Amino acid sequence: MAIQKGKDLLVKVSDGAGGFVTVAGLRSRSLSFNAEPVDVTLSESVGRWRELLAGAGVKKASVAGAGVFRDEASDALVRGLVFDGAIAEFQIVIPDFGAVQGPFQVTGLEFRGDHAGEVAYDLALESAGALSFATA
């Protein structure tokens, strides 16, 4: 994968009609994957080194973004998810790599503003089920 522009990493939310709407105004975004280890170390473990059980931990993905709302449709979709506590289908597009898709819940939506600046927001998503990956 060659060097990519950060602005091309996109966070999209399902529009409910089979398509996806880009969450507009995001100036920064990140996607992280985590897998919790399951420690199965015993007193008989070789050299008392920790042993982990492969494939047994809980996997999760987190998405974070910050920016300014610029689009009424994506603003309404995200705000509705927060107030309803709903889980929706999201798609995170990684340029020249692929897309991660699946159910996410909005776990944080924070607004802030400076006296002489625009209103900005921070967005946090947590995976809420199995995710899929498709190459570009």
Coordinates of N, CA and C in Angstrom, one line a residue:
M1 N 0.9 -1.2 0.0 CA 0.0 0.0 0.0 C 0.9 1.2 0.0
A2 N 0.6 2.1 -0.9 CA 1.4 3.4 -1.0 C 0.9 4.4 0.0
I3 N 1.6 5.5 0.2 CA 1.2 6.5 1.1 C -0.1 7.1 0.6
Q4 N -1.0 7.3 1.6 CA -2.4 7.7 1.3 C -2.7 9.0 2.0
K5 N -3.6 9.8 1.4 CA -4.1 11.0 2.1 C -5.0 10.7 3.2
G6 N -4.8 11.3 4.4 CA -5.7 11.0 5.5 C -7.1 11.4 5.3
K7 N -7.4 12.4 4.5 CA -8.7 12.8 4.2 C -9.5 11.7 3.4
D8 N -8.8 10.7 2.9 CA -9.5 9.7 2.1 C -9.9 8.5 3.0
L9 N -9.6 8.5 4.3 CA -10.1 7.5 5.2 C -11.5 8.0 5.6
L10 N -12.5 7.3 5.2 CA -13.9 7.7 5.3 C -14.7 6.9 6.3
V11 N -15.6 7.6 7.1 CA -16.5 6.9 8.0 C -17.9 7.1 7.4
K12 N -18.6 6.0 7.1 CA -19.9 6.1 6.4 C -20.9 5.4 7.3
V13 N -22.1 5.9 7.3 CA -23.2 5.3 8.1 C -24.3 4.9 7.1
S14 N -25.0 3.8 7.4 CA -26.1 3.3 6.5 C -27.2 4.4 6.5
D15 N -27.7 4.6 5.3 CA -28.8 5.5 5.1 C -30.2 4.9 5.2
G16 N -30.2 3.6 5.5 CA -31.4 2.8 5.7 C -32.1 2.4 4.5
A17 N -31.5 2.8 3.3 CA -32.1 2.4 2.0 C -31.1 1.5 1.2
G18 N -30.2 0.9 1.9 CA -29.2 0.1 1.2 C -27.9 0.8 0.8
G19 N -27.8 2.1 1.0 CA -26.6 2.8 0.7 C -25.9 3.3 2.0
F20 N -24.9 4.1 1.8 CA -24.1 4.7 2.9 C -23.9 6.1 2.6
V21 N -24.0 6.9 3.7 CA -23.7 8.3 3.7 C -22.5 8.6 4.4
T22 N -21.5 9.4 3.8 CA -20.3 9.7 4.5 C -20.6 10.7 5.7
V23 N -20.1 10.4 6.8 CA -20.2 11.3 8.0 C -19.4 12.6 7.6
A24 N -20.1 13.6 7.3 CA -19.5 14.8 6.8 C -18.8 15.6 7.8
G25 N -17.8 16.4 7.4 CA -17.1 17.3 8.2 C -16.0 16.7 9.1
L26 N -15.7 15.4 9.0 CA -14.7 14.8 9.8 C -13.3 15.3 9.3
R27 N -12.6 15.9 10.2 CA -11.2 16.3 9.9 C -10.1 15.4 10.3
S28 N -10.5 14.5 11.3 CA -9.5 13.5 11.7 C -10.4 12.3 12.0
R29 N -9.8 11.1 11.8 CA -10.5 9.8 12.0 C -9.5 8.7 12.3
S30 N -9.9 7.8 13.1 CA -9.0 6.6 13.3 C -9.9 5.4 13.5
L31 N -9.2 4.3 13.2 CA -9.8 2.9 13.4 C -8.8 2.1 14.1
S32 N -9.2 1.4 15.2 CA -8.3 0.5 15.9 C -9.0 -0.8 16.2
F33 N -8.3 -1.8 16.1 CA -8.7 -3.2 16.4 C -8.0 -3.7 17.7
N34 N -8.8 -4.4 18.5 CA -8.2 -4.9 19.7 C -8.7 -6.3 20.0
A35 N -7.9 -7.2 20.5 CA -8.3 -8.5 20.9 C -7.8 -8.8 22.3
E36 N -8.7 -9.0 23.2 CA -8.3 -9.3 24.6 C -7.7 -10.7 24.8
P37 N -6.6 -10.7 25.4 CA -5.9 -12.1 25.6 C -6.6 -12.8 26.7
V38 N -6.6 -14.2 26.6 CA -7.0 -15.1 27.6 C -5.8 -15.8 28.2
D39 N -5.5 -15.4 29.4 CA -4.3 -16.0 30.1 C -4.6 -17.4 30.6
V40 N -3.8 -18.3 30.2 CA -3.9 -19.7 30.6 C -2.6 -20.2 31.3
T41 N -1.9 -19.3 31.8 CA -0.6 -19.6 32.5 C -0.8 -20.5 33.7
L42 N 0.0 -21.5 33.9 CA -0.1 -22.4 35.0 C 1.2 -22.4 35.8
S43 N 1.2 -22.9 37.0 CA 2.5 -23.0 37.7 C 3.5 -23.9 37.0
E44 N 3.0 -24.8 36.1 CA 3.9 -25.7 35.3 C 4.3 -25.1 34.0
S45 N 3.9 -23.8 33.7 CA 4.3 -23.2 32.4 C 5.8 -23.1 32.3
V46 N 6.3 -23.4 31.1 CA 7.8 -23.4 30.9 C 8.4 -22.1 31.3
G47 N 9.3 -22.1 32.2 CA 10.0 -20.9 32.7 C 9.1 -19.9 33.3
R48 N 7.9 -20.3 33.7 CA 6.9 -19.4 34.3 C 6.5 -18.3 33.3
W49 N 6.7 -18.5 32.0 CA 6.3 -17.5 31.0 C 4.8 -17.6 30.9
R50 N 4.2 -16.4 30.6 CA 2.8 -16.3 30.4 C 2.4 -17.1 29.1
E51 N 1.3 -17.8 29.2 CA 0.8 -18.5 28.0 C -0.6 -17.9 27.7
L52 N -0.9 -17.7 26.5 CA -2.2 -17.2 26.0 C -2.9 -18.2 25.2
L53 N -4.2 -18.2 25.3 CA -5.1 -19.2 24.5 C -5.4 -18.5 23.2
A54 N -5.0 -19.0 22.1 CA -5.2 -18.5 20.8 C -6.7 -18.5 20.4
G55 N -7.1 -17.4 19.8 CA -8.5 -17.3 19.3 C -9.6 -17.2 20.3
A56 N -9.3 -17.0 21.6 CA -10.3 -17.1 22.6 C -10.8 -15.7 23.2
G57 N -10.1 -14.7 22.9 CA -10.4 -13.4 23.5 C -11.5 -12.7 22.7
V58 N -12.0 -11.6 23.4 CA -13.1 -10.8 22.8 C -12.4 -9.8 21.8
K59 N -12.9 -9.8 20.6 CA -12.4 -8.8 19.6 C -13.3 -7.6 19.5
K60 N -12.7 -6.4 19.3 CA -13.5 -5.2 19.1 C -12.8 -4.3 18.2
A61 N -13.6 -3.4 17.6 CA -13.1 -2.3 16.8 C -13.6 -1.0 17.4
S62 N -12.8 0.0 17.4 CA -13.2 1.4 17.8 C -12.9 2.4 16.7
V63 N -13.8 3.3 16.6 CA -13.6 4.4 15.6 C -13.7 5.7 16.3
A64 N -12.8 6.6 16.0 CA -12.9 8.0 16.6 C -12.8 9.0 15.5
G65 N -13.5 10.1 15.6 CA -13.4 11.1 14.6 C -13.6 12.5 15.3
A66 N -13.2 13.5 14.6 CA -13.4 14.9 15.1 C -13.5 15.8 13.9
G67 N -14.4 16.8 14.0 CA -14.6 17.7 12.9 C -15.7 18.6 13.1
V68 N -16.3 19.1 12.0 CA -17.5 20.0 12.1 C -18.6 19.4 11.2
F69 N -19.8 19.4 11.7 CA -20.9 19.0 10.9 C -21.2 19.9 9.8
R70 N -21.3 19.4 8.6 CA -21.4 20.2 7.4 C -22.6 19.7 6.6
D71 N -23.2 18.6 6.9 CA -24.2 18.0 6.1 C -25.4 17.6 6.9
E72 N -26.5 18.1 6.5 CA -27.7 17.9 7.4 C -28.1 16.4 7.5
A73 N -27.9 15.7 6.4 CA -28.3 14.3 6.4 C -27.5 13.4 7.3
S74 N -26.2 13.5 7.3 CA -25.3 12.8 8.2 C -25.4 13.2 9.6
D75 N -25.6 14.5 9.8 CA -25.8 15.1 11.1 C -27.1 14.5 11.8
A76 N -28.1 14.4 11.0 CA -29.4 13.9 11.5 C -29.3 12.4 11.8
L77 N -28.6 11.6 11.0 CA -28.4 10.2 11.2 C -27.6 9.9 12.5
V78 N -26.5 10.6 12.6 CA -25.6 10.4 13.8 C -26.3 10.8 15.1
R79 N -26.9 12.0 15.0 CA -27.7 12.5 16.2 C -28.8 11.5 16.6
G80 N -29.5 11.0 15.6 CA -30.6 10.1 15.9 C -30.1 8.8 16.5
L81 N -29.0 8.3 16.1 CA -28.4 7.1 16.7 C -28.0 7.3 18.2
V82 N -27.5 8.5 18.5 CA -27.2 8.8 19.9 C -28.4 8.8 20.7
F83 N -29.4 9.6 20.3 CA -30.6 9.8 21.1 C -31.4 8.5 21.2
D84 N -31.4 7.6 20.2 CA -32.1 6.4 20.3 C -31.3 5.2 20.9
G85 N -30.0 5.5 21.1 CA -29.1 4.4 21.6 C -29.1 3.2 20.6
A86 N -29.3 3.5 19.3 CA -29.4 2.5 18.3 C -28.0 2.0 17.8
I87 N -28.1 0.8 17.2 CA -26.9 0.3 16.6 C -27.2 0.3 15.1
A88 N -26.2 0.8 14.3 CA -26.4 0.9 12.9 C -25.2 0.3 12.1
E89 N -25.4 0.1 10.9 CA -24.4 -0.4 10.0 C -23.5 0.7 9.6
F90 N -22.2 0.6 9.8 CA -21.2 1.6 9.4 C -20.2 0.9 8.4
Q91 N -19.5 1.8 7.7 CA -18.5 1.3 6.8 C -17.3 2.3 6.9
I92 N -16.1 1.7 7.2 CA -14.9 2.5 7.3 C -14.1 2.2 6.1
V93 N -13.9 3.2 5.2 CA -13.1 3.0 4.0 C -11.7 3.4 4.2
I94 N -10.8 2.5 4.0 CA -9.3 2.7 4.1 C -8.8 2.7 2.6
P95 N -8.4 3.9 2.1 CA -8.0 4.0 0.7 C -6.9 3.0 0.3
D96 N -7.1 2.4 -0.9 CA -6.2 1.4 -1.5 C -6.0 0.2 -0.6
F97 N -6.8 0.0 0.3 CA -6.7 -1.2 1.2 C -8.0 -2.0 1.3
G98 N -9.1 -1.3 1.6 CA -10.4 -2.0 1.6 C -11.3 -1.2 2.5
A99 N -12.3 -2.0 3.0 CA -13.4 -1.4 3.8 C -13.8 -2.4 4.9
V100 N -14.0 -1.8 6.1 CA -14.5 -2.6 7.2 C -15.9 -2.2 7.4
Q101 N -16.8 -3.2 7.5 CA -18.2 -2.9 7.6 C -18.9 -3.8 8.7
G102 N -19.8 -3.2 9.4 CA -20.6 -4.0 10.3 C -21.3 -3.1 11.3
P103 N -21.9 -3.7 12.3 CA -22.7 -2.9 13.3 C -21.8 -2.2 14.3
F104 N -22.1 -0.9 14.5 CA -21.4 -0.1 15.5 C -22.5 0.7 16.3
Q105 N -22.1 1.1 17.5 CA -22.9 2.0 18.3 C -22.1 3.2 18.5
V106 N -22.8 4.4 18.4 CA -22.2 5.6 18.8 C -22.1 5.7 20.3
T107 N -20.9 5.7 20.8 CA -20.7 5.7 22.3 C -20.3 7.0 22.8
G108 N -20.1 8.0 21.9 CA -19.8 9.3 22.3 C -20.0 10.3 21.2
L109 N -20.6 11.4 21.6 CA -20.8 12.6 20.7 C -20.7 13.8 21.5
E110 N -19.6 14.5 21.3 CA -19.3 15.7 22.1 C -19.2 16.9 21.2
F111 N -19.9 18.0 21.6 CA -19.8 19.3 20.9 C -18.9 20.3 21.7
R112 N -18.2 21.1 21.0 CA -17.4 22.1 21.6 C -17.2 23.3 20.7
G113 N -17.0 24.5 21.2 CA -16.8 25.6 20.4 C -16.0 26.7 21.1
D114 N -15.2 27.4 20.4 CA -14.5 28.6 20.9 C -15.3 29.8 20.5
H115 N -15.1 30.8 21.2 CA -15.8 32.1 21.0 C -15.6 32.6 19.6
A116 N -14.4 32.5 19.0 CA -14.2 33.0 17.7 C -14.0 31.9 16.7
G117 N -14.6 30.7 16.9 CA -14.4 29.6 16.0 C -15.7 28.9 15.7
E118 N -15.6 27.8 14.9 CA -16.8 27.0 14.6 C -17.1 26.0 15.7
V119 N -18.3 25.5 15.7 CA -18.7 24.4 16.6 C -18.1 23.1 16.0
A120 N -17.4 22.4 16.8 CA -16.8 21.2 16.4 C -17.3 20.0 17.3
Y121 N -17.1 18.8 16.8 CA -17.6 17.6 17.5 C -16.5 16.5 17.5
D122 N -16.7 15.6 18.5 CA -15.9 14.4 18.6 C -16.9 13.3 18.6
L123 N -16.5 12.2 17.8 CA -17.4 11.1 17.6 C -16.7 9.8 18.0
A124 N -17.3 8.9 18.7 CA -16.7 7.7 19.1 C -17.7 6.5 18.8
L125 N -17.2 5.5 18.2 CA -18.0 4.3 17.8 C -17.3 3.1 18.4
E126 N -18.1 2.1 18.8 CA -17.6 0.8 19.2 C -18.4 -0.3 18.4
S127 N -17.6 -1.3 18.0 CA -18.3 -2.4 17.2 C -19.3 -3.1 18.1
A128 N -20.4 -3.6 17.5 CA -21.5 -4.2 18.2 C -21.8 -5.5 17.6
G129 N -20.9 -6.1 16.9 CA -21.2 -7.4 16.3 C -20.0 -7.8 15.4
A130 N -20.2 -8.8 14.6 CA -19.2 -9.3 13.7 C -19.0 -8.3 12.6
L131 N -17.7 -8.0 12.3 CA -17.3 -7.1 11.2 C -16.8 -7.9 10.0
S132 N -16.9 -7.3 8.8 CA -16.4 -7.9 7.6 C -15.4 -7.0 7.0
F133 N -14.5 -7.5 6.2 CA -13.5 -6.7 5.5 C -13.5 -7.1 4.1
A134 N -13.5 -6.1 3.2 CA -13.5 -6.4 1.8 C -12.3 -5.5 1.2
T135 N -11.5 -6.2 0.4 CA -10.4 -5.4 -0.2 C -10.9 -4.5 -1.3
A136 N -10.1 -3.4 -1.5 CA -10.4 -2.4 -2.5 C -10.3 -2.9 -3.9

